[in-house]
Amino acid sequence: MTDVKVRAAGGTRCGNCADALCLTAQVPLPRSTRTRTVGLCPRCDAGRPETQGLLAYFAEHPQVRPEDLHRVSELVGRWLEALTERAERDSSLAADVEAWWAGRAG
């Protein structure tokens, strides 16, 4: 995974529930030069196994402490890996639908 940019959300709100986000990540879209920005939301992402450790950390600490950098880095990696897998699945489905429609038009 390359060119992913993770940032503190800095007061940014979730587009779904309007809760304050913990982090945002700019993730490249598969087979594209574009990116999408996703947020880590304590409400919307609470049920995802890959985000629970990271959300628990930010519930306890408003920012990353230097002594926790390695631990938080691993937790962020799990979150980003899940985002990438989801983006590839979603992109694949979109490509399948597009191909299906193209086949019907012919």
PDB file of N, CA and C in Angstrom:
ATOM      1  N   MET A   1       0.865  -1.169   0.000  1.00  0.00           N
ATOM      2  CA  MET A   1       0.000   0.000   0.000  1.00  0.00           C
ATOM      3  C   MET A   1       0.907   1.226   0.000  1.00  0.00           C
ATOM      4  N   THR A   2       0.717   2.129  -0.957  1.00  0.00           N
ATOM      5  CA  THR A   2       1.563   3.314  -1.052  1.00  0.00           C
ATOM      6  C   THR A   2       0.703   4.559  -1.126  1.00  0.00           C
ATOM      7  N   ASP A   3       1.350   5.674  -0.864  1.00  0.00           N
ATOM      8  CA  ASP A   3       0.716   6.984  -0.996  1.00  0.00           C
ATOM      9  C   ASP A   3      -0.531   7.179  -0.140  1.00  0.00           C
ATOM     10  N   VAL A   4      -0.589   6.531   0.994  1.00  0.00           N
ATOM     11  CA  VAL A   4      -1.689   6.740   1.929  1.00  0.00           C
ATOM     12  C   VAL A   4      -1.277   7.851   2.880  1.00  0.00           C
ATOM     13  N   LYS A   5      -2.152   8.813   3.083  1.00  0.00           N
ATOM     14  CA  LYS A   5      -1.872   9.912   3.990  1.00  0.00           C
ATOM     15  C   LYS A   5      -2.865   9.864   5.149  1.00  0.00           C
ATOM     16  N   VAL A   6      -2.340   9.686   6.360  1.00  0.00           N
ATOM     17  CA  VAL A   6      -3.175   9.643   7.554  1.00  0.00           C
ATOM     18  C   VAL A   6      -2.942  10.920   8.340  1.00  0.00           C
ATOM     19  N   ARG A   7      -4.039  11.526   8.802  1.00  0.00           N
ATOM     20  CA  ARG A   7      -3.945  12.785   9.550  1.00  0.00           C
ATOM     21  C   ARG A   7      -4.896  12.761  10.730  1.00  0.00           C
ATOM     22  N   ALA A   8      -4.547  13.526  11.746  1.00  0.00           N
ATOM     23  CA  ALA A   8      -5.497  13.769  12.838  1.00  0.00           C
ATOM     24  C   ALA A   8      -6.681  14.501  12.224  1.00  0.00           C
ATOM     25  N   ALA A   9      -7.869  14.157  12.640  1.00  0.00           N
ATOM     26  CA  ALA A   9      -9.075  14.702  12.006  1.00  0.00           C
ATOM     27  C   ALA A   9      -9.279  16.184  12.292  1.00  0.00           C
ATOM     28  N   GLY A  10      -8.747  16.669  13.404  1.00  0.00           N
ATOM     29  CA  GLY A  10      -8.806  18.102  13.685  1.00  0.00           C
ATOM     30  C   GLY A  10     -10.188  18.707  13.666  1.00  0.00           C
ATOM     31  N   GLY A  11     -11.148  18.073  14.306  1.00  0.00           N
ATOM     32  CA  GLY A  11     -12.495  18.635  14.372  1.00  0.00           C
ATOM     33  C   GLY A  11     -13.385  18.265  13.205  1.00  0.00           C
ATOM     34  N   THR A  12     -12.880  17.479  12.264  1.00  0.00           N
ATOM     35  CA  THR A  12     -13.694  17.033  11.141  1.00  0.00           C
ATOM     36  C   THR A  12     -14.790  16.109  11.648  1.00  0.00           C
ATOM     37  N   ARG A  13     -15.972  16.231  11.078  1.00  0.00           N
ATOM     38  CA  ARG A  13     -17.127  15.434  11.500  1.00  0.00           C
ATOM     39  C   ARG A  13     -17.425  14.326  10.502  1.00  0.00           C
ATOM     40  N   CYS A  14     -17.981  13.259  11.016  1.00  0.00           N
ATOM     41  CA  CYS A  14     -18.392  12.110  10.200  1.00  0.00           C
ATOM     42  C   CYS A  14     -19.550  12.530   9.286  1.00  0.00           C
ATOM     43  N   GLY A  15     -19.473  12.123   8.039  1.00  0.00           N
ATOM     44  CA  GLY A  15     -20.533  12.426   7.082  1.00  0.00           C
ATOM     45  C   GLY A  15     -21.812  11.643   7.330  1.00  0.00           C
ATOM     46  N   ASN A  16     -21.717  10.557   8.098  1.00  0.00           N
ATOM     47  CA  ASN A  16     -22.903   9.740   8.376  1.00  0.00           C
ATOM     48  C   ASN A  16     -23.620  10.158   9.651  1.00  0.00           C
ATOM     49  N   CYS A  17     -22.849  10.337  10.748  1.00  0.00           N
ATOM     50  CA  CYS A  17     -23.500  10.567  12.043  1.00  0.00           C
ATOM     51  C   CYS A  17     -23.146  11.919  12.677  1.00  0.00           C
ATOM     52  N   ALA A  18     -22.240  12.664  12.081  1.00  0.00           N
ATOM     53  CA  ALA A  18     -21.800  13.980  12.559  1.00  0.00           C
ATOM     54  C   ALA A  18     -20.967  13.931  13.833  1.00  0.00           C
ATOM     55  N   ASP A  19     -20.542  12.738  14.270  1.00  0.00           N
ATOM     56  CA  ASP A  19     -19.622  12.617  15.402  1.00  0.00           C
ATOM     57  C   ASP A  19     -18.250  13.134  14.973  1.00  0.00           C
ATOM     58  N   ALA A  20     -17.433  13.561  15.925  1.00  0.00           N
ATOM     59  CA  ALA A  20     -16.073  13.998  15.620  1.00  0.00           C
ATOM     60  C   ALA A  20     -15.225  12.784  15.244  1.00  0.00           C
ATOM     61  N   LEU A  21     -14.497  12.888  14.138  1.00  0.00           N
ATOM     62  CA  LEU A  21     -13.625  11.807  13.692  1.00  0.00           C
ATOM     63  C   LEU A  21     -12.325  11.812  14.481  1.00  0.00           C
ATOM     64  N   CYS A  22     -11.696  10.658  14.601  1.00  0.00           N
ATOM     65  CA  CYS A  22     -10.383  10.545  15.245  1.00  0.00           C
ATOM     66  C   CYS A  22      -9.271  10.813  14.238  1.00  0.00           C
ATOM     67  N   LEU A  23      -9.380  10.174  13.068  1.00  0.00           N
ATOM     68  CA  LEU A  23      -8.370  10.275  12.015  1.00  0.00           C
ATOM     69  C   LEU A  23      -9.059  10.355  10.661  1.00  0.00           C
ATOM     70  N   THR A  24      -8.330  10.848   9.682  1.00  0.00           N
ATOM     71  CA  THR A  24      -8.754  10.718   8.285  1.00  0.00           C
ATOM     72  C   THR A  24      -7.590  10.088   7.522  1.00  0.00           C
ATOM     73  N   ALA A  25      -7.926   9.371   6.470  1.00  0.00           N
ATOM     74  CA  ALA A  25      -6.906   8.760   5.614  1.00  0.00           C
ATOM     75  C   ALA A  25      -7.291   8.995   4.166  1.00  0.00           C
ATOM     76  N   GLN A  26      -6.309   9.386   3.380  1.00  0.00           N
ATOM     77  CA  GLN A  26      -6.500   9.528   1.945  1.00  0.00           C
ATOM     78  C   GLN A  26      -5.940   8.250   1.319  1.00  0.00           C
ATOM     79  N   VAL A  27      -6.814   7.447   0.721  1.00  0.00           N
ATOM     80  CA  VAL A  27      -6.469   6.112   0.232  1.00  0.00           C
ATOM     81  C   VAL A  27      -6.597   6.081  -1.286  1.00  0.00           C
ATOM     82  N   PRO A  28      -5.560   5.578  -1.991  1.00  0.00           N
ATOM     83  CA  PRO A  28      -5.664   5.460  -3.450  1.00  0.00           C
ATOM     84  C   PRO A  28      -6.746   4.465  -3.842  1.00  0.00           C
ATOM     85  N   LEU A  29      -7.469   4.768  -4.897  1.00  0.00           N
ATOM     86  CA  LEU A  29      -8.459   3.838  -5.435  1.00  0.00           C
ATOM     87  C   LEU A  29      -7.760   2.847  -6.350  1.00  0.00           C
ATOM     88  N   PRO A  30      -8.115   1.569  -6.269  1.00  0.00           N
ATOM     89  CA  PRO A  30      -7.487   0.567  -7.147  1.00  0.00           C
ATOM     90  C   PRO A  30      -7.732   0.894  -8.620  1.00  0.00           C
ATOM     91  N   ARG A  31      -6.741   0.636  -9.417  1.00  0.00           N
ATOM     92  CA  ARG A  31      -6.833   0.844 -10.874  1.00  0.00           C
ATOM     93  C   ARG A  31      -7.262   2.259 -11.236  1.00  0.00           C
ATOM     94  N   SER A  32      -6.805   3.241 -10.465  1.00  0.00           N
ATOM     95  CA  SER A  32      -7.186   4.631 -10.702  1.00  0.00           C
ATOM     96  C   SER A  32      -6.085   5.554 -10.188  1.00  0.00           C
ATOM     97  N   THR A  33      -6.073   6.770 -10.665  1.00  0.00           N
ATOM     98  CA  THR A  33      -5.134   7.767 -10.138  1.00  0.00           C
ATOM     99  C   THR A  33      -5.792   8.607  -9.047  1.00  0.00           C
ATOM    100  N   ARG A  34      -7.055   8.338  -8.772  1.00  0.00           N
ATOM    101  CA  ARG A  34      -7.788   9.108  -7.769  1.00  0.00           C
ATOM    102  C   ARG A  34      -7.632   8.511  -6.380  1.00  0.00           C
ATOM    103  N   THR A  35      -8.007   9.301  -5.390  1.00  0.00           N
ATOM    104  CA  THR A  35      -8.002   8.831  -4.006  1.00  0.00           C
ATOM    105  C   THR A  35      -9.376   9.104  -3.406  1.00  0.00           C
ATOM    106  N   ARG A  36      -9.612   8.471  -2.257  1.00  0.00           N
ATOM    107  CA  ARG A  36     -10.822   8.789  -1.504  1.00  0.00           C
ATOM    108  C   ARG A  36     -10.385   9.055  -0.068  1.00  0.00           C
ATOM    109  N   THR A  37     -11.108   9.927   0.599  1.00  0.00           N
ATOM    110  CA  THR A  37     -10.807  10.236   1.988  1.00  0.00           C
ATOM    111  C   THR A  37     -11.822   9.527   2.867  1.00  0.00           C
ATOM    112  N   VAL A  38     -11.314   8.803   3.842  1.00  0.00           N
ATOM    113  CA  VAL A  38     -12.175   8.085   4.776  1.00  0.00           C
ATOM    114  C   VAL A  38     -11.829   8.530   6.191  1.00  0.00           C
ATOM    115  N   GLY A  39     -12.808   8.484   7.052  1.00  0.00           N
ATOM    116  CA  GLY A  39     -12.596   8.885   8.431  1.00  0.00           C
ATOM    117  C   GLY A  39     -12.751   7.726   9.391  1.00  0.00           C
ATOM    118  N   LEU A  40     -12.075   7.825  10.507  1.00  0.00           N
ATOM    119  CA  LEU A  40     -12.226   6.859  11.586  1.00  0.00           C
ATOM    120  C   LEU A  40     -13.205   7.457  12.582  1.00  0.00           C
ATOM    121  N   CYS A  41     -14.422   6.937  12.589  1.00  0.00           N
ATOM    122  CA  CYS A  41     -15.508   7.469  13.412  1.00  0.00           C
ATOM    123  C   CYS A  41     -15.748   6.572  14.619  1.00  0.00           C
ATOM    124  N   PRO A  42     -15.731   7.136  15.829  1.00  0.00           N
ATOM    125  CA  PRO A  42     -15.955   6.311  17.017  1.00  0.00           C
ATOM    126  C   PRO A  42     -17.341   5.663  17.063  1.00  0.00           C
ATOM    127  N   ARG A  43     -18.299   6.233  16.392  1.00  0.00           N
ATOM    128  CA  ARG A  43     -19.647   5.654  16.396  1.00  0.00           C
ATOM    129  C   ARG A  43     -19.832   4.671  15.235  1.00  0.00           C
ATOM    130  N   CYS A  44     -19.567   5.113  14.026  1.00  0.00           N
ATOM    131  CA  CYS A  44     -19.825   4.282  12.845  1.00  0.00           C
ATOM    132  C   CYS A  44     -18.858   3.110  12.714  1.00  0.00           C
ATOM    133  N   ASP A  45     -17.620   3.251  13.190  1.00  0.00           N
ATOM    134  CA  ASP A  45     -16.616   2.198  13.046  1.00  0.00           C
ATOM    135  C   ASP A  45     -16.458   1.337  14.290  1.00  0.00           C
ATOM    136  N   ALA A  46     -17.258   1.566  15.307  1.00  0.00           N
ATOM    137  CA  ALA A  46     -17.115   0.842  16.579  1.00  0.00           C
ATOM    138  C   ALA A  46     -17.312  -0.658  16.433  1.00  0.00           C
ATOM    139  N   GLY A  47     -18.117  -1.098  15.501  1.00  0.00           N
ATOM    140  CA  GLY A  47     -18.390  -2.522  15.343  1.00  0.00           C
ATOM    141  C   GLY A  47     -17.397  -3.265  14.472  1.00  0.00           C
ATOM    142  N   ARG A  48     -16.440  -2.569  13.908  1.00  0.00           N
ATOM    143  CA  ARG A  48     -15.455  -3.217  13.030  1.00  0.00           C
ATOM    144  C   ARG A  48     -14.281  -3.733  13.854  1.00  0.00           C
ATOM    145  N   PRO A  49     -13.960  -5.008  13.753  1.00  0.00           N
ATOM    146  CA  PRO A  49     -12.857  -5.564  14.561  1.00  0.00           C
ATOM    147  C   PRO A  49     -11.530  -4.861  14.305  1.00  0.00           C
ATOM    148  N   GLU A  50     -11.295  -4.418  13.067  1.00  0.00           N
ATOM    149  CA  GLU A  50     -10.021  -3.805  12.725  1.00  0.00           C
ATOM    150  C   GLU A  50      -9.855  -2.386  13.282  1.00  0.00           C
ATOM    151  N   THR A  51     -10.930  -1.798  13.793  1.00  0.00           N
ATOM    152  CA  THR A  51     -10.827  -0.434  14.327  1.00  0.00           C
ATOM    153  C   THR A  51     -10.970  -0.360  15.839  1.00  0.00           C
ATOM    154  N   GLN A  52     -11.383  -1.429  16.466  1.00  0.00           N
ATOM    155  CA  GLN A  52     -11.685  -1.372  17.900  1.00  0.00           C
ATOM    156  C   GLN A  52     -10.492  -0.976  18.758  1.00  0.00           C
ATOM    157  N   GLY A  53      -9.309  -1.524  18.491  1.00  0.00           N
ATOM    158  CA  GLY A  53      -8.125  -1.162  19.270  1.00  0.00           C
ATOM    159  C   GLY A  53      -7.748   0.291  19.093  1.00  0.00           C
ATOM    160  N   LEU A  54      -7.837   0.774  17.867  1.00  0.00           N
ATOM    161  CA  LEU A  54      -7.496   2.163  17.571  1.00  0.00           C
ATOM    162  C   LEU A  54      -8.497   3.124  18.219  1.00  0.00           C
ATOM    163  N   LEU A  55      -9.770   2.794  18.137  1.00  0.00           N
ATOM    164  CA  LEU A  55     -10.787   3.627  18.780  1.00  0.00           C
ATOM    165  C   LEU A  55     -10.635   3.622  20.302  1.00  0.00           C
ATOM    166  N   ALA A  56     -10.293   2.469  20.862  1.00  0.00           N
ATOM    167  CA  ALA A  56     -10.076   2.393  22.312  1.00  0.00           C
ATOM    168  C   ALA A  56      -8.897   3.281  22.719  1.00  0.00           C
ATOM    169  N   TYR A  57      -7.855   3.290  21.894  1.00  0.00           N
ATOM    170  CA  TYR A  57      -6.697   4.133  22.203  1.00  0.00           C
ATOM    171  C   TYR A  57      -7.107   5.610  22.223  1.00  0.00           C
ATOM    172  N   PHE A  58      -7.804   6.053  21.187  1.00  0.00           N
ATOM    173  CA  PHE A  58      -8.190   7.464  21.106  1.00  0.00           C
ATOM    174  C   PHE A  58      -9.263   7.843  22.125  1.00  0.00           C
ATOM    175  N   ALA A  59     -10.009   6.878  22.613  1.00  0.00           N
ATOM    176  CA  ALA A  59     -10.974   7.159  23.684  1.00  0.00           C
ATOM    177  C   ALA A  59     -10.228   7.498  24.971  1.00  0.00           C
ATOM    178  N   GLU A  60      -9.045   6.918  25.124  1.00  0.00           N
ATOM    179  CA  GLU A  60      -8.241   7.139  26.324  1.00  0.00           C
ATOM    180  C   GLU A  60      -7.249   8.297  26.180  1.00  0.00           C
ATOM    181  N   HIS A  61      -6.751   8.507  24.960  1.00  0.00           N
ATOM    182  CA  HIS A  61      -5.714   9.516  24.712  1.00  0.00           C
ATOM    183  C   HIS A  61      -6.141  10.433  23.566  1.00  0.00           C
ATOM    184  N   PRO A  62      -6.171  11.745  23.793  1.00  0.00           N
ATOM    185  CA  PRO A  62      -6.586  12.657  22.722  1.00  0.00           C
ATOM    186  C   PRO A  62      -5.586  12.731  21.568  1.00  0.00           C
ATOM    187  N   GLN A  63      -4.328  12.392  21.839  1.00  0.00           N
ATOM    188  CA  GLN A  63      -3.326  12.344  20.775  1.00  0.00           C
ATOM    189  C   GLN A  63      -2.329  11.231  21.071  1.00  0.00           C
ATOM    190  N   VAL A  64      -1.559  10.866  20.068  1.00  0.00           N
ATOM    191  CA  VAL A  64      -0.635   9.752  20.212  1.00  0.00           C
ATOM    192  C   VAL A  64       0.555  10.181  21.068  1.00  0.00           C
ATOM    193  N   ARG A  65       0.801   9.393  22.102  1.00  0.00           N
ATOM    194  CA  ARG A  65       1.957   9.650  22.964  1.00  0.00           C
ATOM    195  C   ARG A  65       3.192   9.033  22.321  1.00  0.00           C
ATOM    196  N   PRO A  66       4.353   9.664  22.460  1.00  0.00           N
ATOM    197  CA  PRO A  66       5.578   9.141  21.830  1.00  0.00           C
ATOM    198  C   PRO A  66       5.869   7.682  22.192  1.00  0.00           C
ATOM    199  N   GLU A  67       5.628   7.296  23.430  1.00  0.00           N
ATOM    200  CA  GLU A  67       5.913   5.920  23.835  1.00  0.00           C
ATOM    201  C   GLU A  67       4.942   4.907  23.228  1.00  0.00           C
ATOM    202  N   ASP A  68       3.840   5.382  22.650  1.00  0.00           N
ATOM    203  CA  ASP A  68       2.842   4.498  22.049  1.00  0.00           C
ATOM    204  C   ASP A  68       2.918   4.479  20.526  1.00  0.00           C
ATOM    205  N   LEU A  69       3.893   5.150  19.968  1.00  0.00           N
ATOM    206  CA  LEU A  69       3.964   5.311  18.516  1.00  0.00           C
ATOM    207  C   LEU A  69       3.959   3.967  17.769  1.00  0.00           C
ATOM    208  N   HIS A  70       4.738   3.009  18.223  1.00  0.00           N
ATOM    209  CA  HIS A  70       4.800   1.708  17.546  1.00  0.00           C
ATOM    210  C   HIS A  70       3.442   1.002  17.614  1.00  0.00           C
ATOM    211  N   ARG A  71       2.842   0.987  18.776  1.00  0.00           N
ATOM    212  CA  ARG A  71       1.536   0.335  18.974  1.00  0.00           C
ATOM    213  C   ARG A  71       0.458   0.971  18.092  1.00  0.00           C
ATOM    214  N   VAL A  72       0.406   2.298  18.102  1.00  0.00           N
ATOM    215  CA  VAL A  72      -0.605   2.997  17.300  1.00  0.00           C
ATOM    216  C   VAL A  72      -0.339   2.788  15.815  1.00  0.00           C
ATOM    217  N   SER A  73       0.920   2.742  15.427  1.00  0.00           N
ATOM    218  CA  SER A  73       1.272   2.490  14.032  1.00  0.00           C
ATOM    219  C   SER A  73       0.718   1.141  13.569  1.00  0.00           C
ATOM    220  N   GLU A  74       0.837   0.116  14.396  1.00  0.00           N
ATOM    221  CA  GLU A  74       0.282  -1.197  14.060  1.00  0.00           C
ATOM    222  C   GLU A  74      -1.242  -1.152  13.952  1.00  0.00           C
ATOM    223  N   LEU A  75      -1.884  -0.440  14.868  1.00  0.00           N
ATOM    224  CA  LEU A  75      -3.348  -0.331  14.841  1.00  0.00           C
ATOM    225  C   LEU A  75      -3.822   0.422  13.599  1.00  0.00           C
ATOM    226  N   VAL A  76      -3.105   1.475  13.238  1.00  0.00           N
ATOM    227  CA  VAL A  76      -3.443   2.229  12.025  1.00  0.00           C
ATOM    228  C   VAL A  76      -3.250   1.334  10.799  1.00  0.00           C
ATOM    229  N   GLY A  77      -2.198   0.537  10.808  1.00  0.00           N
ATOM    230  CA  GLY A  77      -1.953  -0.392   9.698  1.00  0.00           C
ATOM    231  C   GLY A  77      -3.098  -1.366   9.494  1.00  0.00           C
ATOM    232  N   ARG A  78      -3.637  -1.899  10.580  1.00  0.00           N
ATOM    233  CA  ARG A  78      -4.793  -2.818  10.474  1.00  0.00           C
ATOM    234  C   ARG A  78      -6.002  -2.111   9.870  1.00  0.00           C
ATOM    235  N   TRP A  79      -6.242  -0.885  10.330  1.00  0.00           N
ATOM    236  CA  TRP A  79      -7.365  -0.102   9.812  1.00  0.00           C
ATOM    237  C   TRP A  79      -7.184   0.150   8.310  1.00  0.00           C
ATOM    238  N   LEU A  80      -5.983   0.572   7.917  1.00  0.00           N
ATOM    239  CA  LEU A  80      -5.730   0.872   6.506  1.00  0.00           C
ATOM    240  C   LEU A  80      -5.805  -0.379   5.637  1.00  0.00           C
ATOM    241  N   GLU A  81      -5.330  -1.492   6.144  1.00  0.00           N
ATOM    242  CA  GLU A  81      -5.410  -2.745   5.394  1.00  0.00           C
ATOM    243  C   GLU A  81      -6.866  -3.109   5.120  1.00  0.00           C
ATOM    244  N   ALA A  82      -7.708  -2.958   6.120  1.00  0.00           N
ATOM    245  CA  ALA A  82      -9.134  -3.250   5.945  1.00  0.00           C
ATOM    246  C   ALA A  82      -9.773  -2.274   4.957  1.00  0.00           C
ATOM    247  N   LEU A  83      -9.366  -1.013   4.997  1.00  0.00           N
ATOM    248  CA  LEU A  83      -9.901  -0.026   4.052  1.00  0.00           C
ATOM    249  C   LEU A  83      -9.520  -0.387   2.629  1.00  0.00           C
ATOM    250  N   THR A  84      -8.279  -0.792   2.441  1.00  0.00           N
ATOM    251  CA  THR A  84      -7.793  -1.150   1.114  1.00  0.00           C
ATOM    252  C   THR A  84      -8.529  -2.369   0.581  1.00  0.00           C
ATOM    253  N   GLU A  85      -8.710  -3.391   1.434  1.00  0.00           N
ATOM    254  CA  GLU A  85      -9.440  -4.579   1.012  1.00  0.00           C
ATOM    255  C   GLU A  85     -10.869  -4.232   0.631  1.00  0.00           C
ATOM    256  N   ARG A  86     -11.496  -3.364   1.419  1.00  0.00           N
ATOM    257  CA  ARG A  86     -12.876  -2.957   1.134  1.00  0.00           C
ATOM    258  C   ARG A  86     -12.940  -2.179  -0.178  1.00  0.00           C
ATOM    259  N   ALA A  87     -11.968  -1.283  -0.410  1.00  0.00           N
ATOM    260  CA  ALA A  87     -11.950  -0.494  -1.639  1.00  0.00           C
ATOM    261  C   ALA A  87     -11.778  -1.387  -2.860  1.00  0.00           C
ATOM    262  N   GLU A  88     -10.925  -2.417  -2.736  1.00  0.00           N
ATOM    263  CA  GLU A  88     -10.729  -3.344  -3.855  1.00  0.00           C
ATOM    264  C   GLU A  88     -11.995  -4.132  -4.135  1.00  0.00           C
ATOM    265  N   ARG A  89     -12.685  -4.573  -3.095  1.00  0.00           N
ATOM    266  CA  ARG A  89     -13.951  -5.296  -3.265  1.00  0.00           C
ATOM    267  C   ARG A  89     -14.990  -4.397  -3.922  1.00  0.00           C
ATOM    268  N   ASP A  90     -15.127  -3.169  -3.420  1.00  0.00           N
ATOM    269  CA  ASP A  90     -16.116  -2.241  -3.960  1.00  0.00           C
ATOM    270  C   ASP A  90     -15.799  -1.900  -5.409  1.00  0.00           C
ATOM    271  N   SER A  91     -14.528  -1.674  -5.694  1.00  0.00           N
ATOM    272  CA  SER A  91     -14.118  -1.328  -7.047  1.00  0.00           C
ATOM    273  C   SER A  91     -14.366  -2.493  -7.990  1.00  0.00           C
ATOM    274  N   SER A  92     -14.114  -3.697  -7.540  1.00  0.00           N
ATOM    275  CA  SER A  92     -14.332  -4.885  -8.356  1.00  0.00           C
ATOM    276  C   SER A  92     -15.816  -5.039  -8.674  1.00  0.00           C
ATOM    277  N   LEU A  93     -16.664  -4.813  -7.686  1.00  0.00           N
ATOM    278  CA  LEU A  93     -18.102  -4.903  -7.910  1.00  0.00           C
ATOM    279  C   LEU A  93     -18.542  -3.847  -8.926  1.00  0.00           C
ATOM    280  N   ALA A  94     -18.030  -2.627  -8.791  1.00  0.00           N
ATOM    281  CA  ALA A  94     -18.389  -1.565  -9.734  1.00  0.00           C
ATOM    282  C   ALA A  94     -17.958  -1.940 -11.156  1.00  0.00           C
ATOM    283  N   ALA A  95     -16.764  -2.528 -11.294  1.00  0.00           N
ATOM    284  CA  ALA A  95     -16.289  -2.950 -12.613  1.00  0.00           C
ATOM    285  C   ALA A  95     -17.174  -4.052 -13.177  1.00  0.00           C
ATOM    286  N   ASP A  96     -17.596  -4.988 -12.337  1.00  0.00           N
ATOM    287  CA  ASP A  96     -18.481  -6.068 -12.778  1.00  0.00           C
ATOM    288  C   ASP A  96     -19.815  -5.519 -13.261  1.00  0.00           C
ATOM    289  N   VAL A  97     -20.367  -4.583 -12.537  1.00  0.00           N
ATOM    290  CA  VAL A  97     -21.658  -3.984 -12.923  1.00  0.00           C
ATOM    291  C   VAL A  97     -21.511  -3.224 -14.235  1.00  0.00           C
ATOM    292  N   GLU A  98     -20.425  -2.473 -14.355  1.00  0.00           N
ATOM    293  CA  GLU A  98     -20.187  -1.721 -15.588  1.00  0.00           C
ATOM    294  C   GLU A  98     -20.066  -2.672 -16.784  1.00  0.00           C
ATOM    295  N   ALA A  99     -19.342  -3.752 -16.619  1.00  0.00           N
ATOM    296  CA  ALA A  99     -19.183  -4.728 -17.692  1.00  0.00           C
ATOM    297  C   ALA A  99     -20.517  -5.370 -18.049  1.00  0.00           C
ATOM    298  N   TRP A 100     -21.324  -5.658 -17.043  1.00  0.00           N
ATOM    299  CA  TRP A 100     -22.637  -6.250 -17.283  1.00  0.00           C
ATOM    300  C   TRP A 100     -23.504  -5.300 -18.107  1.00  0.00           C
ATOM    301  N   TRP A 101     -23.512  -4.007 -17.741  1.00  0.00           N
ATOM    302  CA  TRP A 101     -24.313  -3.032 -18.487  1.00  0.00           C
ATOM    303  C   TRP A 101     -23.791  -2.877 -19.921  1.00  0.00           C
ATOM    304  N   ALA A 102     -22.479  -2.877 -20.062  1.00  0.00           N
ATOM    305  CA  ALA A 102     -21.900  -2.746 -21.395  1.00  0.00           C
ATOM    306  C   ALA A 102     -22.311  -3.933 -22.275  1.00  0.00           C
ATOM    307  N   GLY A 103     -22.333  -5.124 -21.702  1.00  0.00           N
ATOM    308  CA  GLY A 103     -22.748  -6.327 -22.434  1.00  0.00           C
ATOM    309  C   GLY A 103     -24.199  -6.281 -22.861  1.00  0.00           C
ATOM    310  N   ARG A 104     -25.044  -5.679 -22.060  1.00  0.00           N
ATOM    311  CA  ARG A 104     -26.483  -5.582 -22.395  1.00  0.00           C
ATOM    312  C   ARG A 104     -26.724  -4.606 -23.534  1.00  0.00           C
ATOM    313  N   ALA A 105     -25.904  -3.553 -23.619  1.00  0.00           N
ATOM    314  CA  ALA A 105     -26.109  -2.520 -24.643  1.00  0.00           C
ATOM    315  C   ALA A 105     -25.743  -3.030 -26.033  1.00  0.00           C
ATOM    316  N   GLY A 106     -24.860  -4.020 -26.100  1.00  0.00           N
ATOM    317  CA  GLY A 106     -24.356  -4.519 -27.379  1.00  0.00           C
ATOM    318  C   GLY A 106     -25.282  -5.406 -28.046  1.00  0.00           C
TER     319      GLY A 106
END
